[in-house]
PDB file of C-alpha atoms in Angstrom:
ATOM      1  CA  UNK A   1      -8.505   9.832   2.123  1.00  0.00           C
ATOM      2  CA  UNK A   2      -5.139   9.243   0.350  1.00  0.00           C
ATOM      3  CA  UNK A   3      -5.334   6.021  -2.205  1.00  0.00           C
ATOM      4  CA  UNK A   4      -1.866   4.528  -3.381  1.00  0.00           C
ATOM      5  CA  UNK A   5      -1.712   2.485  -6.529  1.00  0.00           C
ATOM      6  CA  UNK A   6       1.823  -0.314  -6.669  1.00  0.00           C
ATOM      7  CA  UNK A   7       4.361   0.404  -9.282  1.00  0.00           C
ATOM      8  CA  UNK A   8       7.574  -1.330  -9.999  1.00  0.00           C
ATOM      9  CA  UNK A   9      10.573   0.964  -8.466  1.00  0.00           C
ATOM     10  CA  UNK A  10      12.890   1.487 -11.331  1.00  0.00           C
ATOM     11  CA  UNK A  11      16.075   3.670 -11.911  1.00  0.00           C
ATOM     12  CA  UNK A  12      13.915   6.511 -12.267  1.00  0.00           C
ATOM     13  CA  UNK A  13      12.063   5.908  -8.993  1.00  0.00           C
ATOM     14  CA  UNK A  14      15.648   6.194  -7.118  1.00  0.00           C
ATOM     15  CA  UNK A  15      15.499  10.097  -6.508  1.00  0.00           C
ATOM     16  CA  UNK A  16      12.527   9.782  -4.410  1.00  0.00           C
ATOM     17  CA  UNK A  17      13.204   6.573  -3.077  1.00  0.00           C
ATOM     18  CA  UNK A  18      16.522   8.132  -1.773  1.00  0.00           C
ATOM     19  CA  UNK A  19      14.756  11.095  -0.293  1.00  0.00           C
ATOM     20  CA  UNK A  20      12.615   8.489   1.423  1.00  0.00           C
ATOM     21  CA  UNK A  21      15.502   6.531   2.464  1.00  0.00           C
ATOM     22  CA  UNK A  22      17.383   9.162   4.391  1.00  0.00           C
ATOM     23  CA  UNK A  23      14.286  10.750   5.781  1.00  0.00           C
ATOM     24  CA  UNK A  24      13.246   7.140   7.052  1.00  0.00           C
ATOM     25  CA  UNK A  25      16.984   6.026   8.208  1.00  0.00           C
ATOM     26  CA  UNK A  26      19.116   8.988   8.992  1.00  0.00           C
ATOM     27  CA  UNK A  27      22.284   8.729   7.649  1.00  0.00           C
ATOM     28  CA  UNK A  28      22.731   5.141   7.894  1.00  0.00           C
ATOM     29  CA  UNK A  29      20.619   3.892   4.821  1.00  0.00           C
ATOM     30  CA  UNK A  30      21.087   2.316   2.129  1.00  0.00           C
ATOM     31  CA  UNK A  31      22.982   3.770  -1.187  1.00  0.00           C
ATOM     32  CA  UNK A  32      21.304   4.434  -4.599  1.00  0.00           C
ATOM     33  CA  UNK A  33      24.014   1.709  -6.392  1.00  0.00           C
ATOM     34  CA  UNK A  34      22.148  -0.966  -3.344  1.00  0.00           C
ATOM     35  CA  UNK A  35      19.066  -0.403  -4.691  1.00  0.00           C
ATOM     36  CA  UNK A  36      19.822  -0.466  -8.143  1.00  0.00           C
ATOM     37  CA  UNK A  37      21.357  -3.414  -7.546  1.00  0.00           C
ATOM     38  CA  UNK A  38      18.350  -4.514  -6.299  1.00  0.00           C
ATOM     39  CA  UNK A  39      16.248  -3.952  -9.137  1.00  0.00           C
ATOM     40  CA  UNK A  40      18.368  -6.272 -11.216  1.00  0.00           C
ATOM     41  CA  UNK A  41      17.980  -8.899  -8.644  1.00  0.00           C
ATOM     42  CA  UNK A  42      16.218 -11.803 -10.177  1.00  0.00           C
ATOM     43  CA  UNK A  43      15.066 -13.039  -6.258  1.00  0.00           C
ATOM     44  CA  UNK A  44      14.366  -9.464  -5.657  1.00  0.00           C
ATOM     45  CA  UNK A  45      10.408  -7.427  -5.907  1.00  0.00           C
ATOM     46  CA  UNK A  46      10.872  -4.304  -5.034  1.00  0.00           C
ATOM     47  CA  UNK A  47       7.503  -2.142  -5.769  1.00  0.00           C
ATOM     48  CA  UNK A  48       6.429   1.511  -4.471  1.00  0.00           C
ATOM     49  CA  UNK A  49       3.321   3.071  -3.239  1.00  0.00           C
ATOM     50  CA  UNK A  50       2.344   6.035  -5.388  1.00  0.00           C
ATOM     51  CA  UNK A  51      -0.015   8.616  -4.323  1.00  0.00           C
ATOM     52  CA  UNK A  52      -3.108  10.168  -5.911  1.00  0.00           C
ATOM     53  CA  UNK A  53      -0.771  12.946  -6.784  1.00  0.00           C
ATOM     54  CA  UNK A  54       2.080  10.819  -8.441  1.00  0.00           C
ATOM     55  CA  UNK A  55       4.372  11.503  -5.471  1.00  0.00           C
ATOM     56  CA  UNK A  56       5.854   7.621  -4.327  1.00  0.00           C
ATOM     57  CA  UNK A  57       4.503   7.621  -0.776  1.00  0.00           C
ATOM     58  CA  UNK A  58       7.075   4.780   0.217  1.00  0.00           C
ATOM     59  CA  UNK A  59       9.003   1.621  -1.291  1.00  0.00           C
ATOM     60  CA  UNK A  60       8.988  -2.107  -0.141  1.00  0.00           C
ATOM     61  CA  UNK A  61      11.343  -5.099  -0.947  1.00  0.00           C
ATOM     62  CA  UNK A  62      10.990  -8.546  -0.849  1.00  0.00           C
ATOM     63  CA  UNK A  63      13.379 -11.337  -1.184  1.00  0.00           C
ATOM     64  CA  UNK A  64      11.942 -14.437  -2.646  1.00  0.00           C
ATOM     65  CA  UNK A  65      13.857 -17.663  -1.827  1.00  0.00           C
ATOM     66  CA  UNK A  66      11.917 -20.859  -2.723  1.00  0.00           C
ATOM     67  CA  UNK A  67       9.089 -20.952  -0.669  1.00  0.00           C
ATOM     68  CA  UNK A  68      10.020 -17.704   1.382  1.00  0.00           C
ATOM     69  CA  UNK A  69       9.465 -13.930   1.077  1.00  0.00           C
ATOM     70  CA  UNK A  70      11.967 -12.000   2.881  1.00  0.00           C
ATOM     71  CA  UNK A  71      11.107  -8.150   3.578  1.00  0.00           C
ATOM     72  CA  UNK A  72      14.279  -6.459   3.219  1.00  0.00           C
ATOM     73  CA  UNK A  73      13.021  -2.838   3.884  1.00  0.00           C
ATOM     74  CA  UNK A  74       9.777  -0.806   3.979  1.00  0.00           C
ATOM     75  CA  UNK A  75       9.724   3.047   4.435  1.00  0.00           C
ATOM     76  CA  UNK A  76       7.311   5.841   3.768  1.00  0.00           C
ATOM     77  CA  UNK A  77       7.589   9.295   3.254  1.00  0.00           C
ATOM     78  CA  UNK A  78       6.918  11.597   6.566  1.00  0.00           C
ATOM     79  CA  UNK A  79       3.728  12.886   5.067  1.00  0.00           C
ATOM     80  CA  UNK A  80       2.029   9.778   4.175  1.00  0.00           C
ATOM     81  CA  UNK A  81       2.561   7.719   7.360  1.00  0.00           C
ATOM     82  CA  UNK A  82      -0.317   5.914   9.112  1.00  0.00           C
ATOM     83  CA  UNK A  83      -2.177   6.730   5.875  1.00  0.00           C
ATOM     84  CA  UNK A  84      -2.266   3.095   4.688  1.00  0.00           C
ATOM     85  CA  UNK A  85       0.673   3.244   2.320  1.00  0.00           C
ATOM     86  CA  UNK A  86       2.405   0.043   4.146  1.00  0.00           C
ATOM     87  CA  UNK A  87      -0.761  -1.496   4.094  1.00  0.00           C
ATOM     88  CA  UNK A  88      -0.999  -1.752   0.509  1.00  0.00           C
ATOM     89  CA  UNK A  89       2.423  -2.597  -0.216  1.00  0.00           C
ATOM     90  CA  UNK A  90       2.210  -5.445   2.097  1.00  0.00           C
ATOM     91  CA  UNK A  91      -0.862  -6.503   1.033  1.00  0.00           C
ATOM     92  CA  UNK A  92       0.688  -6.753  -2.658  1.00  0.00           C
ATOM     93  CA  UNK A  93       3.749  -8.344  -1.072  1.00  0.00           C
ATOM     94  CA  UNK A  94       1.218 -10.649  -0.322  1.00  0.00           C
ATOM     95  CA  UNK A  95      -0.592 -11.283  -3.699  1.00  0.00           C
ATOM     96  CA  UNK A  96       2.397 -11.817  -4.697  1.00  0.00           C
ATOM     97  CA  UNK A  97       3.371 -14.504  -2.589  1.00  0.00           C
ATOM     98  CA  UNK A  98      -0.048 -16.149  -3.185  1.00  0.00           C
ATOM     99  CA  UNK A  99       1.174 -16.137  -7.082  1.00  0.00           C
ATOM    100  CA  UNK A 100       4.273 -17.258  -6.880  1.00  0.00           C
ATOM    101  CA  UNK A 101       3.862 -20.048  -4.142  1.00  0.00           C
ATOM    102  CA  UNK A 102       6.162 -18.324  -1.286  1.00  0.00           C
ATOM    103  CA  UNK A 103       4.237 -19.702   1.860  1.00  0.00           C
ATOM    104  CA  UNK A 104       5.977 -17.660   4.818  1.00  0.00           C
ATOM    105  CA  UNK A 105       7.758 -14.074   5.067  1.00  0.00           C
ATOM    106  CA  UNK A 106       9.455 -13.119   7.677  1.00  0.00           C
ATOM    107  CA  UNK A 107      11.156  -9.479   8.732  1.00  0.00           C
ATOM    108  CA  UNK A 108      13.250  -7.984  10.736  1.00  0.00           C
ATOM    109  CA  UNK A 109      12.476  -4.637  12.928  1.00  0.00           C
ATOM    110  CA  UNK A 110      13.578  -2.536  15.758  1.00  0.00           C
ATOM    111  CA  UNK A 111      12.656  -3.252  19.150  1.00  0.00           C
ATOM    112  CA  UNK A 112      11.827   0.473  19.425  1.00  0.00           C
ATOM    113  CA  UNK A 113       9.857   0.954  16.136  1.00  0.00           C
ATOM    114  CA  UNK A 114       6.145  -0.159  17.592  1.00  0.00           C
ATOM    115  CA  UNK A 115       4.088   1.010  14.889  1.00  0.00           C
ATOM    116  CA  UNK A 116       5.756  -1.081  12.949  1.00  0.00           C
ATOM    117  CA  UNK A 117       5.281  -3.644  15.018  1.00  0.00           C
ATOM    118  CA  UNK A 118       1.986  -3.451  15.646  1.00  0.00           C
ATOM    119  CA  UNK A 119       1.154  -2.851  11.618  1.00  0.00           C
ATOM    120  CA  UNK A 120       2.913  -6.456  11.422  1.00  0.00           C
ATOM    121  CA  UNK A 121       1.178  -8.061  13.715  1.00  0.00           C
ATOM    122  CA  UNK A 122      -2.246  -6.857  11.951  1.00  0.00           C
ATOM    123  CA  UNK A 123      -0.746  -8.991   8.980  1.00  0.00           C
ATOM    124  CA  UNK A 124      -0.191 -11.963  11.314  1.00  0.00           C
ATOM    125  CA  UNK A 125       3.587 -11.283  11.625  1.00  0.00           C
ATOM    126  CA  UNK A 126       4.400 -12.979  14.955  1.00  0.00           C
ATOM    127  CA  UNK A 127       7.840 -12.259  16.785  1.00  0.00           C
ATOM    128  CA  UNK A 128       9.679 -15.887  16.753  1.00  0.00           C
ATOM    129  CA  UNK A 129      13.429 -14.548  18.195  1.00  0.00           C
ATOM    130  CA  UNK A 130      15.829 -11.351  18.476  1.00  0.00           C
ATOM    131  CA  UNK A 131      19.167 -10.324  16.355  1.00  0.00           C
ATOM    132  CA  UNK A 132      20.984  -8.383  19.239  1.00  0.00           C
ATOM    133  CA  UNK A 133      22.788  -5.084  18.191  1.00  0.00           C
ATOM    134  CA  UNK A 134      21.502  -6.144  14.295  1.00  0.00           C
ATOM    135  CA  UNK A 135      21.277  -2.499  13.917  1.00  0.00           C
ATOM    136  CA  UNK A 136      24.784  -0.670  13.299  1.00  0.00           C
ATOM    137  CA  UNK A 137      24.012   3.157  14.053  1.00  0.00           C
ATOM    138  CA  UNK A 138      22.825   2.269  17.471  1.00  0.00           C
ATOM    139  CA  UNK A 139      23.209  -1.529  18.376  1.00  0.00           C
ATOM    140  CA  UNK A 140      19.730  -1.988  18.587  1.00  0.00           C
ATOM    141  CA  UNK A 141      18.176  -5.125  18.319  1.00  0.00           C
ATOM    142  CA  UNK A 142      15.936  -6.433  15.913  1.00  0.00           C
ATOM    143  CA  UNK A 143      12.921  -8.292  16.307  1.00  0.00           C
ATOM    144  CA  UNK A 144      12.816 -11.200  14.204  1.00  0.00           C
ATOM    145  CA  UNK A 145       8.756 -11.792  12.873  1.00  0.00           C
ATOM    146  CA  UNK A 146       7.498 -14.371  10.771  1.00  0.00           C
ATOM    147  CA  UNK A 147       3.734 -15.140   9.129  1.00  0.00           C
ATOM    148  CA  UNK A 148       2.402 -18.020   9.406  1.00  0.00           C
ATOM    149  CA  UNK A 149       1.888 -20.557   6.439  1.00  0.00           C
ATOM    150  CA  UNK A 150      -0.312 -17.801   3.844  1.00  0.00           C
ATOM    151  CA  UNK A 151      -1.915 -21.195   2.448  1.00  0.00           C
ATOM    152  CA  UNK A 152      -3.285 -22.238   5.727  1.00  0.00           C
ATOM    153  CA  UNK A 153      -7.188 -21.609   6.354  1.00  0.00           C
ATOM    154  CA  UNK A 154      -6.445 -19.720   9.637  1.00  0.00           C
ATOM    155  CA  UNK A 155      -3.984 -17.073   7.193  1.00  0.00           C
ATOM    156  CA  UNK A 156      -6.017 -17.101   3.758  1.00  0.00           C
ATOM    157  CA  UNK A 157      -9.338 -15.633   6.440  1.00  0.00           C
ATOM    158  CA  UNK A 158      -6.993 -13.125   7.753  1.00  0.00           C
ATOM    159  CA  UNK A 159      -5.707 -12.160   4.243  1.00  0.00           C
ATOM    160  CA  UNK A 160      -9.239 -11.620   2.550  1.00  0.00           C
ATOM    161  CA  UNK A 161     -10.256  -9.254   6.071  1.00  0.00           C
ATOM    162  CA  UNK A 162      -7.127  -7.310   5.313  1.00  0.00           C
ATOM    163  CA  UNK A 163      -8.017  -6.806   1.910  1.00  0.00           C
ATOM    164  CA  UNK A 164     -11.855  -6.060   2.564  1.00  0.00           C
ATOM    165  CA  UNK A 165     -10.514  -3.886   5.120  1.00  0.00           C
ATOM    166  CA  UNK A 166      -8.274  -1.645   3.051  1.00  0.00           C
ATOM    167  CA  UNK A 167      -9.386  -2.229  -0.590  1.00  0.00           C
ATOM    168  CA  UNK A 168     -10.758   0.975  -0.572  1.00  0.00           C
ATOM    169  CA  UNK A 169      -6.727   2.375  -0.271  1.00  0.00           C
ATOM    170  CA  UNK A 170      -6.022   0.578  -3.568  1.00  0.00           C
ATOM    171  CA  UNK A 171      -6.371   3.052  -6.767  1.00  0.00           C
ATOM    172  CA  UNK A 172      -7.506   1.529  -9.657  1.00  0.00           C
TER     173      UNK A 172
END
């Protein structure tokens, strides 16, 4: 079973990240300079799963914006999908929240992309409303999924199953 441990994506992350990027959005991703940028970003966390094997398994960002968290993007490498990589970056999206005060998040994701989906709705990500063509390679639409209040009883019970439930994914 692979285990991940979270580590703040830096300027030396970006080669991998990039490989990640492309593999995960074709050619219409985003550029090295955006995600340097976003590094620098005081409202931005952006964080990546690494592997056993030091290899960054995938990358998530999150916008925080007073009491909101904002996932900007989440993509894993090819050969760690459905491996729990997104898991634990979520989950840490979430301890972070939980620090920091940021009661909802919210996302945006294809129509098309039901893994996704369905990994969000495991985290209580409900589908509130649709961006049409929000997608510019292919006019797709977007999904538009927000959590409920984290602070709320019904959210902190879900949160503590998700972590019971995938702790064992977390390297020490």
């Amino acid at each position: 079973m692979d285990k991940f441990r979270i580590e703040k994506m830096t300027l030396s992350s970006l080669d991998e990240v990039m490989v990640i990027e492309e593999l995960a959005y074709g050619q219409h991703h985003w550029s090295r300079d955006s995600f340097a940028a976003e590094i620098d970003n005081q409202i931005s966390d952006y964080n990546c799963a690494v592997a056993q094997n030091g290899q960054i398994a995938g990358y998530m960002g999150l916008w925080k914006i007073i009491d909101e968290g904002h996932v900007t993007n989440l993509a894993i490498h090819p050969d760690f999908r459905r491996k729990g990589a997104a898991k634990v970056l979520l989950l840490n999206a979430l301890d972070e929240c939980y620090r920091e005060k940021i009661k909802y998040l919210t996302l945006e994701v294809r129509v098309s992309n039901l893994g996704a989906i369905k990994l969000y709705e495991s985290f209580g990500f409900k589908s509130l409303g649709l961006r049409k063509k929000y997608y510019q390679n292919n006019n797709e639409d977007a999904l538009i999924m927000w959590s409920e209040n984290i602070f709320s009883e019904n959210y902190k019970k879900r949160y503590e199953e998700i972590k019971e439930k995938i702790g064992n994914l977390i390297l020490k």
